Short mmCIF file of C-alpha atoms and ligand atoms in Angstrom, two decimals:
data_model
loop_
_atom_site.label_atom_id
_atom_site.label_comp_id
_atom_site.label_asym_id
_atom_site.label_seq_id
_atom_site.Cartn_x
_atom_site.Cartn_y
_atom_site.Cartn_z
CA MET J 1 -11.71 -7.99 39.25
CA THR J 2 -11.70 -5.70 36.20
CA ASP J 3 -11.56 -6.96 32.66
CA LYS J 4 -7.99 -5.69 32.44
CA ASP J 5 -6.82 -7.91 35.29
CA HIS J 6 -8.56 -11.00 33.97
CA PRO J 7 -5.97 -13.66 33.02
CA HIS J 8 -7.60 -14.08 29.61
CA ASN J 9 -8.30 -10.50 28.66
CA ARG J 10 -9.42 -11.04 25.06
CA LYS J 11 -9.40 -7.40 24.00
CA VAL J 12 -6.99 -6.77 21.17
CA TYR J 13 -5.47 -3.48 20.09
CA ILE J 14 -3.87 -3.46 16.61
CA GLU J 15 -1.54 -0.86 15.12
CA THR J 16 -0.55 -0.93 11.45
CA TYR J 17 2.67 0.33 9.87
CA GLY J 18 3.68 0.50 6.21
CA CYS J 19 1.77 -0.14 3.02
CA GLN J 20 -1.89 -0.72 2.12
CA MET J 21 -1.25 -4.45 1.99
CA ASN J 22 -0.54 -4.26 5.71
CA GLU J 23 -3.76 -2.30 6.29
CA TYR J 24 -5.61 -5.08 4.48
CA ASP J 25 -3.75 -7.77 6.43
CA SER J 26 -4.69 -6.06 9.71
CA GLU J 27 -8.32 -6.42 8.64
CA ILE J 28 -7.69 -10.12 8.08
CA VAL J 29 -6.15 -10.41 11.54
CA ARG J 30 -9.16 -8.60 13.06
CA GLU J 31 -11.52 -10.99 11.30
CA VAL J 32 -9.56 -14.10 12.38
CA LEU J 33 -9.55 -12.92 15.99
CA ARG J 34 -13.20 -11.87 15.96
CA ARG J 35 -14.16 -15.36 14.78
CA ASN J 36 -12.27 -16.73 17.79
CA ASN J 37 -14.12 -14.66 20.37
CA TYR J 38 -11.59 -11.90 20.71
CA THR J 39 -12.91 -8.34 20.73
CA LEU J 40 -11.19 -5.31 19.30
CA THR J 41 -10.48 -2.18 21.24
CA ASP J 42 -9.19 1.28 20.37
CA SER J 43 -7.66 1.62 23.80
CA GLN J 44 -4.22 0.17 24.46
CA GLU J 45 -4.82 0.64 28.21
CA GLU J 46 -7.81 -1.68 28.04
CA ALA J 47 -6.16 -4.30 25.83
CA GLY J 48 -4.93 -7.73 26.87
CA VAL J 49 -3.11 -8.11 23.56
CA ILE J 50 -1.29 -5.43 21.55
CA LEU J 51 -0.31 -6.38 18.00
CA LEU J 52 1.95 -4.27 15.80
CA ASN J 53 1.62 -5.14 12.12
CA THR J 54 4.97 -4.05 10.75
CA CYS J 55 6.90 -3.12 7.63
CA ALA J 56 10.50 -3.93 6.71
CA ILE J 57 10.93 -2.03 3.47
CA ARG J 58 13.34 0.58 4.83
CA GLU J 59 15.41 0.82 8.00
CA ASN J 60 13.32 3.66 9.47
CA ALA J 61 10.27 1.34 9.40
CA HIS J 62 12.16 -1.03 11.74
CA GLN J 63 13.30 1.82 13.98
CA LYS J 64 9.74 3.09 14.43
CA VAL J 65 8.57 -0.30 15.68
CA HIS J 66 11.55 -0.78 18.03
CA ALA J 67 10.77 2.64 19.51
CA ARG J 68 7.11 1.72 19.88
CA VAL J 69 7.93 -1.52 21.70
CA ARG J 70 10.16 0.44 24.12
CA GLN J 71 7.33 2.92 24.62
CA LEU J 72 5.03 0.06 25.65
CA GLY J 73 7.45 -0.85 28.49
CA PRO J 74 5.61 1.09 31.26
CA LEU J 75 2.26 -0.37 30.17
CA ARG J 76 3.71 -3.89 30.44
CA LYS J 77 4.95 -3.07 33.93
CA ARG J 78 1.47 -1.94 34.99
CA ASN J 79 -0.20 -4.90 33.30
CA GLU J 80 1.95 -8.00 33.64
CA LYS J 81 -0.47 -10.14 31.66
CA LEU J 82 -0.24 -7.89 28.61
CA ILE J 83 0.87 -9.73 25.45
CA VAL J 84 2.78 -7.77 22.81
CA GLY J 85 3.07 -9.29 19.35
CA ILE J 86 4.89 -8.27 16.20
CA LEU J 87 3.25 -9.31 12.94
CA GLY J 88 4.13 -8.93 9.28
CA CYS J 89 7.28 -8.18 7.35
CA MET J 90 9.55 -7.12 10.20
CA ALA J 91 8.71 -10.31 12.10
CA GLN J 92 9.49 -12.36 9.01
CA ASN J 93 12.68 -10.39 8.35
CA LEU J 94 14.23 -10.31 11.84
CA LYS J 95 12.74 -13.60 13.04
CA LYS J 96 13.58 -14.85 16.52
CA GLU J 97 16.01 -11.97 17.02
CA LEU J 98 12.87 -10.06 18.07
CA LEU J 99 12.19 -12.44 20.93
CA GLU J 100 15.70 -12.60 22.36
CA GLY J 101 16.23 -11.63 26.01
CA ASP J 102 13.94 -9.05 27.54
CA SER J 103 12.85 -7.67 24.19
CA GLY J 104 9.35 -6.65 25.29
CA VAL J 105 7.85 -8.92 22.61
CA ASP J 106 5.92 -12.12 23.41
CA LEU J 107 5.00 -13.40 19.99
CA ILE J 108 5.90 -12.95 16.36
CA ALA J 109 3.90 -14.07 13.31
CA GLY J 110 4.81 -13.67 9.64
CA PRO J 111 2.36 -12.61 6.90
CA ASP J 112 1.24 -16.18 6.14
CA SER J 113 0.64 -17.18 9.79
CA TYR J 114 -2.32 -15.07 10.85
CA LYS J 115 -4.78 -17.94 11.11
CA ALA J 116 -2.59 -19.39 13.87
CA LEU J 117 -2.80 -16.23 15.99
CA PRO J 118 -5.70 -17.25 18.29
CA VAL J 119 -3.90 -20.45 19.27
CA MET J 120 -0.58 -18.65 19.67
CA ILE J 121 -2.08 -15.97 21.91
CA ASP J 122 -3.85 -18.57 24.04
CA ARG J 123 -0.62 -20.49 24.42
CA VAL J 124 1.30 -17.43 25.60
CA HIS J 125 -1.50 -16.79 28.11
CA VAL J 126 -1.35 -20.34 29.44
CA THR J 127 2.38 -21.11 29.33
CA GLY J 128 3.95 -17.65 29.57
CA GLU J 129 6.39 -18.85 26.88
CA LYS J 130 7.20 -16.84 23.76
CA GLU J 131 5.59 -17.98 20.51
CA TYR J 132 6.62 -17.65 16.88
CA LYS J 133 5.32 -18.79 13.50
CA LEU J 134 7.13 -17.70 10.40
CA THR J 135 6.48 -20.36 7.79
CA LEU J 136 5.92 -18.83 4.35
CA SER J 137 3.28 -20.56 2.31
CA GLU J 138 3.00 -21.04 -1.44
CA TYR J 139 -0.78 -21.24 -1.14
CA GLU J 140 -2.11 -19.01 1.65
CA THR J 141 -4.27 -16.24 0.17
CA TYR J 142 -6.74 -15.90 3.07
CA ALA J 143 -9.45 -16.55 0.48
CA ASP J 144 -11.70 -17.86 3.24
CA VAL J 145 -11.34 -14.77 5.45
CA PHE J 146 -13.30 -11.81 4.12
CA PRO J 147 -12.77 -8.86 6.43
CA THR J 148 -16.27 -7.82 7.51
CA ASN J 149 -15.85 -4.51 9.23
CA ARG J 150 -14.18 -2.12 6.82
CA HIS J 151 -14.59 1.63 7.01
CA GLY J 152 -14.11 4.56 4.68
CA ILE J 153 -14.80 5.25 1.05
CA ASN J 154 -12.42 2.81 -0.55
CA ALA J 155 -12.13 -0.90 0.15
CA TRP J 156 -8.72 -2.49 -0.34
CA ILE J 157 -8.70 -6.06 -1.53
CA ALA J 158 -5.63 -8.25 -1.94
CA VAL J 159 -5.94 -10.28 -5.14
CA MET J 160 -2.45 -11.72 -5.08
CA ARG J 161 0.28 -12.04 -2.49
CA GLY J 162 4.06 -12.38 -2.56
CA CYS J 163 6.57 -11.45 -5.22
CA ASP J 164 8.88 -13.47 -7.47
CA ASN J 165 10.75 -10.53 -8.96
CA TYR J 166 13.71 -10.31 -6.62
CA CYS J 167 14.63 -6.71 -7.29
CA THR J 168 18.06 -6.64 -5.67
CA PHE J 169 17.23 -3.81 -3.23
CA CYS J 170 13.94 -5.24 -1.99
CA VAL J 171 13.18 -7.37 1.03
CA VAL J 172 9.58 -8.21 -0.01
CA PRO J 173 10.30 -11.58 -1.69
CA MET J 174 12.01 -12.64 1.56
CA THR J 175 9.24 -11.40 3.87
CA ARG J 176 6.16 -12.25 1.82
CA GLY J 177 7.23 -15.29 -0.14
CA ARG J 178 6.26 -16.59 -3.55
CA GLU J 179 3.64 -15.07 -5.81
CA ARG J 180 0.15 -16.58 -5.61
CA SER J 181 -3.17 -15.31 -6.94
CA ARG J 182 -6.66 -15.70 -5.58
CA ASP J 183 -9.39 -17.50 -7.47
CA PRO J 184 -11.29 -14.78 -9.40
CA PHE J 185 -14.64 -16.18 -8.22
CA ASN J 186 -13.51 -15.62 -4.67
CA VAL J 187 -12.41 -12.04 -5.44
CA ILE J 188 -15.74 -11.33 -7.14
CA GLU J 189 -17.59 -12.71 -4.12
CA GLU J 190 -15.69 -10.38 -1.80
CA VAL J 191 -16.27 -7.35 -4.05
CA LYS J 192 -20.00 -8.15 -4.22
CA GLN J 193 -20.12 -8.11 -0.45
CA LEU J 194 -18.26 -4.80 -0.40
CA SER J 195 -20.71 -3.33 -2.88
CA ALA J 196 -23.61 -4.54 -0.73
CA GLN J 197 -21.99 -2.74 2.22
CA GLY J 198 -22.06 0.48 0.17
CA PHE J 199 -18.47 0.71 -1.13
CA LYS J 200 -18.32 2.39 -4.53
CA GLN J 201 -14.58 2.12 -4.97
CA VAL J 202 -12.24 -0.85 -4.64
CA THR J 203 -8.48 -0.94 -4.96
CA LEU J 204 -7.06 -4.27 -6.09
CA LEU J 205 -3.86 -4.90 -4.20
CA GLY J 206 -0.76 -7.00 -4.70
CA GLN J 207 3.00 -6.65 -4.35
CA ASN J 208 3.08 -7.11 -8.10
CA VAL J 209 -0.60 -6.80 -8.79
CA ASN J 210 -0.56 -6.92 -12.60
CA SER J 211 1.20 -10.27 -12.64
CA TYR J 212 -2.10 -11.63 -11.23
CA ARG J 213 -2.92 -14.88 -13.01
CA PHE J 214 -5.22 -17.71 -11.99
CA LYS J 215 -5.25 -20.62 -14.44
CA GLY J 216 -5.03 -18.36 -17.50
CA PHE J 217 -7.35 -15.69 -16.05
CA ASP J 218 -5.19 -12.57 -16.09
CA PHE J 219 -5.33 -9.13 -14.50
CA ALA J 220 -7.09 -7.45 -17.43
CA LYS J 221 -9.85 -10.06 -17.19
CA LEU J 222 -10.06 -9.57 -13.43
CA ILE J 223 -10.63 -5.80 -13.79
CA THR J 224 -13.31 -6.47 -16.40
CA ALA J 225 -15.03 -9.00 -14.15
CA VAL J 226 -14.95 -6.65 -11.14
CA SER J 227 -16.33 -3.81 -13.27
CA ARG J 228 -19.47 -5.87 -13.98
CA ILE J 229 -20.46 -5.78 -10.30
CA ASP J 230 -23.34 -3.38 -9.72
CA GLY J 231 -22.62 -0.55 -7.31
CA ILE J 232 -18.86 -0.52 -7.89
CA GLU J 233 -18.10 2.71 -9.73
CA ARG J 234 -14.32 2.98 -9.51
CA ILE J 235 -11.58 0.36 -9.69
CA ARG J 236 -7.99 1.18 -8.80
CA PHE J 237 -4.97 -1.07 -8.48
CA THR J 238 -1.54 -0.97 -6.90
CA SER J 239 1.38 -1.72 -7.14
CA PRO J 240 2.03 -2.83 -10.68
CA HIS J 241 5.39 -3.68 -12.26
CA PRO J 242 6.27 -2.19 -15.66
CA LYS J 243 7.05 -5.66 -17.04
CA ASP J 244 3.40 -6.80 -16.80
CA PHE J 245 1.50 -4.32 -18.97
CA PRO J 246 0.30 -6.21 -22.04
CA GLU J 247 -1.82 -4.28 -24.57
CA SER J 248 -4.94 -6.04 -23.26
CA LEU J 249 -4.45 -4.44 -19.83
CA LEU J 250 -3.84 -0.97 -21.27
CA GLU J 251 -6.92 -1.47 -23.42
CA VAL J 252 -9.06 -2.23 -20.36
CA VAL J 253 -7.76 0.81 -18.45
CA ALA J 254 -8.34 2.96 -21.54
CA THR J 255 -11.84 1.80 -22.37
CA ASN J 256 -13.53 0.54 -19.21
CA PRO J 257 -15.25 3.56 -17.63
CA LYS J 258 -14.93 2.07 -14.15
CA ALA J 259 -11.15 1.56 -14.44
CA CYS J 260 -9.57 4.72 -13.03
CA LYS J 261 -7.26 6.59 -15.36
CA HIS J 262 -4.35 6.45 -12.95
CA ILE J 263 -1.34 4.18 -13.22
CA HIS J 264 1.40 3.97 -10.64
CA LEU J 265 4.43 2.97 -12.69
CA PRO J 266 7.49 2.50 -10.48
CA LEU J 267 10.63 3.68 -12.31
CA GLN J 268 13.17 3.18 -9.47
CA ALA J 269 16.11 4.57 -11.51
CA GLY J 270 16.76 6.31 -14.83
CA SER J 271 20.00 4.62 -15.81
CA SER J 272 19.82 1.32 -17.67
CA ARG J 273 22.97 0.14 -15.92
CA VAL J 274 21.44 0.79 -12.49
CA LEU J 275 18.13 -0.76 -13.55
CA ASP J 276 20.03 -3.87 -14.56
CA ALA J 277 21.88 -3.93 -11.22
CA MET J 278 18.47 -3.61 -9.55
CA ASN J 279 17.16 -6.55 -11.65
CA ARG J 280 14.21 -4.46 -12.83
CA THR J 281 14.18 -6.20 -16.26
CA TYR J 282 13.58 -3.04 -18.33
CA THR J 283 15.87 -0.38 -19.76
CA ARG J 284 15.48 3.37 -19.55
CA GLU J 285 14.29 3.42 -23.18
CA GLU J 286 11.74 0.64 -22.66
CA PHE J 287 10.32 2.39 -19.61
CA VAL J 288 9.98 5.74 -21.39
CA ALA J 289 8.36 4.05 -24.39
CA LEU J 290 5.85 2.30 -22.10
CA ALA J 291 4.97 5.55 -20.34
CA GLN J 292 4.48 7.25 -23.72
CA ARG J 293 2.33 4.41 -24.99
CA MET J 294 0.17 4.67 -21.86
CA ARG J 295 -0.30 8.41 -22.29
CA GLU J 296 -1.21 7.92 -25.98
CA MET J 297 -3.72 5.18 -25.29
CA ILE J 298 -5.32 6.65 -22.19
CA PRO J 299 -6.20 10.33 -22.56
CA GLY J 300 -6.03 12.26 -19.28
CA LEU J 301 -3.95 9.50 -17.66
CA VAL J 302 -2.37 10.38 -14.32
CA LEU J 303 1.02 8.71 -13.99
CA THR J 304 2.83 8.39 -10.67
CA THR J 305 6.01 6.57 -9.71
CA ASP J 306 8.51 5.37 -7.08
CA VAL J 307 12.20 6.28 -7.29
CA ILE J 308 15.22 5.29 -5.24
CA VAL J 309 18.31 7.52 -5.00
CA GLY J 310 21.74 6.30 -3.94
CA PHE J 311 21.39 2.66 -4.97
CA PRO J 312 24.87 1.13 -4.39
CA THR J 313 27.35 2.11 -7.14
CA GLU J 314 25.01 4.80 -8.58
CA THR J 315 27.23 7.58 -9.97
CA GLU J 316 26.40 11.28 -10.25
CA VAL J 317 25.92 10.88 -14.01
CA GLU J 318 23.58 7.94 -13.47
CA PHE J 319 21.59 9.91 -10.92
CA GLU J 320 21.26 12.70 -13.49
CA GLU J 321 19.70 10.14 -15.82
CA THR J 322 16.97 9.67 -13.20
CA LEU J 323 16.40 13.42 -13.23
CA GLU J 324 16.25 13.31 -17.04
CA VAL J 325 13.71 10.49 -17.21
CA MET J 326 11.55 12.16 -14.56
CA HIS J 327 11.71 15.35 -16.60
CA GLU J 328 10.87 13.55 -19.81
CA VAL J 329 7.97 11.45 -18.51
CA LYS J 330 6.59 14.22 -16.28
CA PHE J 331 4.96 12.09 -13.61
CA ASP J 332 2.06 13.75 -11.82
CA ALA J 333 3.52 12.71 -8.49
CA ALA J 334 6.34 10.56 -7.15
CA PHE J 335 7.34 8.73 -4.00
CA MET J 336 11.07 9.24 -3.61
CA PHE J 337 13.28 7.25 -1.28
CA LYS J 338 16.90 7.15 -0.18
CA TYR J 339 18.31 3.67 -0.67
CA SER J 340 18.12 1.70 2.57
CA GLU J 341 20.19 -1.46 2.80
CA ARG J 342 18.09 -4.50 3.69
CA LYS J 343 19.37 -7.67 5.26
CA GLY J 344 19.20 -10.70 2.97
CA THR J 345 18.82 -8.81 -0.31
CA LEU J 346 21.17 -9.41 -3.24
CA ALA J 347 22.30 -5.78 -3.19
CA GLN J 348 23.30 -6.08 0.46
CA ARG J 349 25.19 -9.30 -0.16
CA ASN J 350 26.93 -8.28 -3.38
CA LEU J 351 27.20 -4.52 -3.52
CA GLY J 352 27.23 -3.05 -0.02
CA ASP J 353 25.91 0.46 0.67
CA THR J 354 28.41 2.54 -1.29
CA VAL J 355 26.77 5.94 -1.67
CA PRO J 356 27.39 8.15 1.42
CA ASP J 357 24.31 9.41 3.21
CA GLU J 358 25.12 13.11 2.47
CA VAL J 359 25.22 12.28 -1.24
CA LYS J 360 21.88 10.43 -1.02
CA THR J 361 20.38 13.43 0.78
CA ASP J 362 21.72 15.84 -1.81
CA ARG J 363 20.29 13.73 -4.67
CA MET J 364 17.01 13.44 -2.88
CA VAL J 365 16.73 17.23 -2.45
CA GLN J 366 17.36 17.78 -6.17
CA LEU J 367 14.82 15.17 -7.16
CA VAL J 368 12.13 16.41 -4.78
CA GLU J 369 12.59 20.02 -5.98
CA GLN J 370 12.33 19.01 -9.63
CA GLN J 371 9.27 16.84 -8.98
CA ARG J 372 7.53 19.63 -7.06
CA ARG J 373 7.88 21.86 -10.12
CA ILE J 374 6.64 19.12 -12.46
CA SER J 375 3.67 18.22 -10.22
CA TYR J 376 2.71 21.90 -10.12
CA GLU J 377 2.97 22.19 -13.94
CA ARG J 378 0.87 19.05 -14.40
CA ASN J 379 -1.77 20.31 -11.97
CA GLN J 380 -1.91 23.71 -13.67
CA LEU J 381 -3.13 21.93 -16.81
CA HIS J 382 -6.29 21.10 -14.82
CA VAL J 383 -7.30 24.71 -14.09
CA GLY J 384 -10.74 25.26 -15.65
CA GLU J 385 -11.43 21.50 -15.97
CA THR J 386 -14.42 19.88 -14.26
CA PHE J 387 -13.98 16.54 -12.51
CA GLU J 388 -16.28 14.02 -10.96
CA VAL J 389 -15.10 13.76 -7.36
CA LEU J 390 -15.78 10.97 -4.90
CA VAL J 391 -16.16 12.81 -1.60
CA GLU J 392 -14.07 11.45 1.29
CA GLY J 393 -14.78 13.96 4.09
CA GLU J 394 -13.57 17.16 5.68
CA ALA J 395 -10.46 18.83 4.30
CA LYS J 396 -7.70 20.20 6.55
CA HIS J 397 -9.26 23.68 6.56
CA LYS J 398 -12.60 24.20 8.27
CA GLY J 399 -15.55 24.71 5.96
CA GLN J 400 -13.94 22.68 3.16
CA LEU J 401 -14.46 19.14 1.96
CA MET J 402 -12.07 16.88 0.06
CA GLY J 403 -12.34 13.96 -2.30
CA ARG J 404 -10.48 12.45 -5.23
CA ASN J 405 -10.95 12.59 -8.94
CA ASP J 406 -10.65 9.58 -11.22
CA GLY J 407 -6.88 10.19 -11.51
CA ASN J 408 -6.58 9.94 -7.70
CA LYS J 409 -5.75 13.65 -7.32
CA ILE J 410 -6.98 15.32 -4.15
CA VAL J 411 -9.68 17.90 -4.84
CA VAL J 412 -10.69 20.44 -2.18
CA PHE J 413 -13.86 22.57 -2.35
CA SER J 414 -16.18 24.60 -0.10
CA ASP J 415 -18.52 22.50 2.02
CA ASN J 416 -21.77 22.21 0.05
CA GLY J 417 -23.40 19.61 2.26
CA ALA J 418 -22.01 16.65 0.32
CA ARG J 419 -21.38 13.51 2.35
CA PRO J 420 -18.59 10.92 2.20
CA GLY J 421 -19.37 8.56 -0.66
CA ASP J 422 -21.21 11.16 -2.78
CA PHE J 423 -20.09 11.79 -6.35
CA ILE J 424 -20.09 15.49 -7.20
CA LYS J 425 -18.79 17.67 -10.00
CA VAL J 426 -16.06 20.17 -9.10
CA LYS J 427 -14.54 22.82 -11.39
CA VAL J 428 -10.87 23.50 -10.67
CA ASP J 429 -10.03 27.17 -9.97
CA GLU J 430 -6.46 26.95 -8.67
CA VAL J 431 -3.85 24.35 -7.81
CA THR J 432 -0.84 23.57 -5.63
CA PRO J 433 1.68 20.80 -6.45
CA ASN J 434 -0.40 18.32 -4.45
CA THR J 435 -3.98 19.59 -4.57
CA LEU J 436 -6.66 20.84 -6.93
CA ILE J 437 -8.85 23.54 -5.40
CA GLY J 438 -12.24 24.18 -6.96
CA THR J 439 -15.92 25.00 -6.81
CA ALA J 440 -18.59 22.33 -6.44
CA LEU J 441 -21.02 22.46 -9.36
CA THR J 442 -23.38 19.89 -7.90
CA THR J 443 -25.87 21.22 -5.35
CA THR J 444 -26.86 19.27 -2.27
CA GLU J 445 -30.39 18.85 -3.66
CA ALA J 446 -29.01 17.37 -6.85
CA ILE J 447 -26.76 14.99 -4.93
CA ARG J 448 -29.63 13.72 -2.77
CA LYS J 449 -31.95 13.40 -5.75
CA PHE J 450 -29.27 11.47 -7.65
CA ALA J 451 -28.68 9.25 -4.60
CA VAL J 452 -32.40 8.37 -4.37
N1 SAM Z 1 6.13 -3.86 -5.97
C1 SAM Z 1 6.37 -2.52 -6.16
C2 SAM Z 1 7.29 -2.31 -7.36
O1 SAM Z 1 7.67 -3.18 -8.04
O2 SAM Z 1 7.67 -1.18 -7.57
C3 SAM Z 1 6.98 -1.84 -4.95
C4 SAM Z 1 6.59 -2.19 -3.61
S1 SAM Z 1 7.63 -1.46 -2.38
C5 SAM Z 1 6.65 -1.86 -1.02
C6 SAM Z 1 7.40 0.28 -2.54
C7 SAM Z 1 8.62 1.05 -2.90
O3 SAM Z 1 9.57 1.07 -1.85
C8 SAM Z 1 9.42 0.52 -4.07
O4 SAM Z 1 8.83 0.84 -5.29
C9 SAM Z 1 10.75 1.18 -3.90
O5 SAM Z 1 10.80 2.44 -4.54
C10 SAM Z 1 10.83 1.40 -2.40
N2 SAM Z 1 11.86 0.51 -1.82
C11 SAM Z 1 11.85 -0.83 -1.79
N3 SAM Z 1 12.98 -1.28 -1.21
C12 SAM Z 1 13.71 -0.19 -0.88
C13 SAM Z 1 14.97 0.00 -0.28
N4 SAM Z 1 15.73 -1.04 0.10
N5 SAM Z 1 15.42 1.26 -0.07
C14 SAM Z 1 14.66 2.31 -0.45
N6 SAM Z 1 13.47 2.20 -1.03
C15 SAM Z 1 12.99 0.96 -1.25
FE1 SF4 Z 2 10.04 -5.55 -4.25
FE2 SF4 Z 2 10.60 -5.62 -6.86
FE3 SF4 Z 2 8.77 -7.28 -5.84
FE4 SF4 Z 2 8.26 -4.65 -6.00
S1 SF4 Z 2 8.61 -6.06 -7.72
S2 SF4 Z 2 7.86 -5.98 -4.24
S3 SF4 Z 2 10.24 -3.77 -5.61
S4 SF4 Z 2 10.96 -7.30 -5.40
#
């Protein structure tokens, strides 16, 4: 009998969709399963359990997972004992709908139910019945589950979970529940372990990361505390909300050398009327003033954003206001999305999906074109500048390496023998809208000497 045919094949294959929070959650799931004598495999053919950790933020995220489950059909036929599970936001959003009939799914678990997975999987093995657990918790932070097997240059670490903001377009408060922050001592403990494993950069994560607060200990204090940990050289955070940027936080980003000079500041829309309909709690003017204040206080700051086009009822004139604000603030980069109606949100219940898809596409094209020009202009300002780059690995083109500067911009340079995790100085010679291309000023000998 091969391992594959064994009734309790404990090899698990995990696939992750969506945001960095999901990547982090998949690490939590791996850790929970490892502690319960499951092993992880990179081969779906070998696996007894396939888990898809999913996203619900836009409709195409759902479609991808449905297509993937269909694709797993032949594998299920060949391996009748195979268990397929859907985890995360899509499970929480669509609930038992995902288990109905011959859906190809055996279990679903929401973002606060991962500790129950070993028992759920065992039960499906034993009973053959479908399993679900979707309770959202006001307390679960997985503080007692430090993922132990992380790879790469950057370690992601969730410091808070959930969101209380209820932006009217967004499904996150429904899929991830109420805001809750981790005890700072527990965060520090995890970062110390990461530093001991050799990580030089951490990114503090949360759906609304800067509203972090644990008994009066706020996000500015958390960054300061993390920066005191030896070995950690760079601290990033995402995603913040514009409403939670007190002066103390800007001060920390401005003055703490380990706090990266990059802020992702999601605008969503340029019209105050649309912002109000989105429940974003700031006006166009307040947002622009905040962005200006940030640029004044933090020299060299890289500002990026998220924008939605075609929010229900958005007029052409209101869309043009988004173009205007983007032009005025001159973000270094932007993630731009067509509005996607989400079940259970206030916008879906009260406003419908009123902007036709062709109009959304047309607005999107205009926005992307304008942003490409702005990103290129912003990058051109860097020509001749020298940056400290944290090397990540090989670039797309052979013979070149890539890394990121403090502002999170991708920097490409000729392979000089640097290794992932090295800090090297690179002088920028030319740029594209998305990349800085330069010459490494640090020799391999210097890097190694510095490292010793
Ligand atoms: N918490 C972050 C914030 O306040 O901006 C955002 C997190 S969300 C995972 C990432 C981005 O997805 C949002 O900033 C928004 O631009 C986009 N998004 C969320 N819901 C959307 C929807 N229904 N349609 C299109 N884009 C959406
Ligand atoms: Fe969604 Fe708004 Fe919360 Fe961000 S702040 S996760 S957009 S509800």
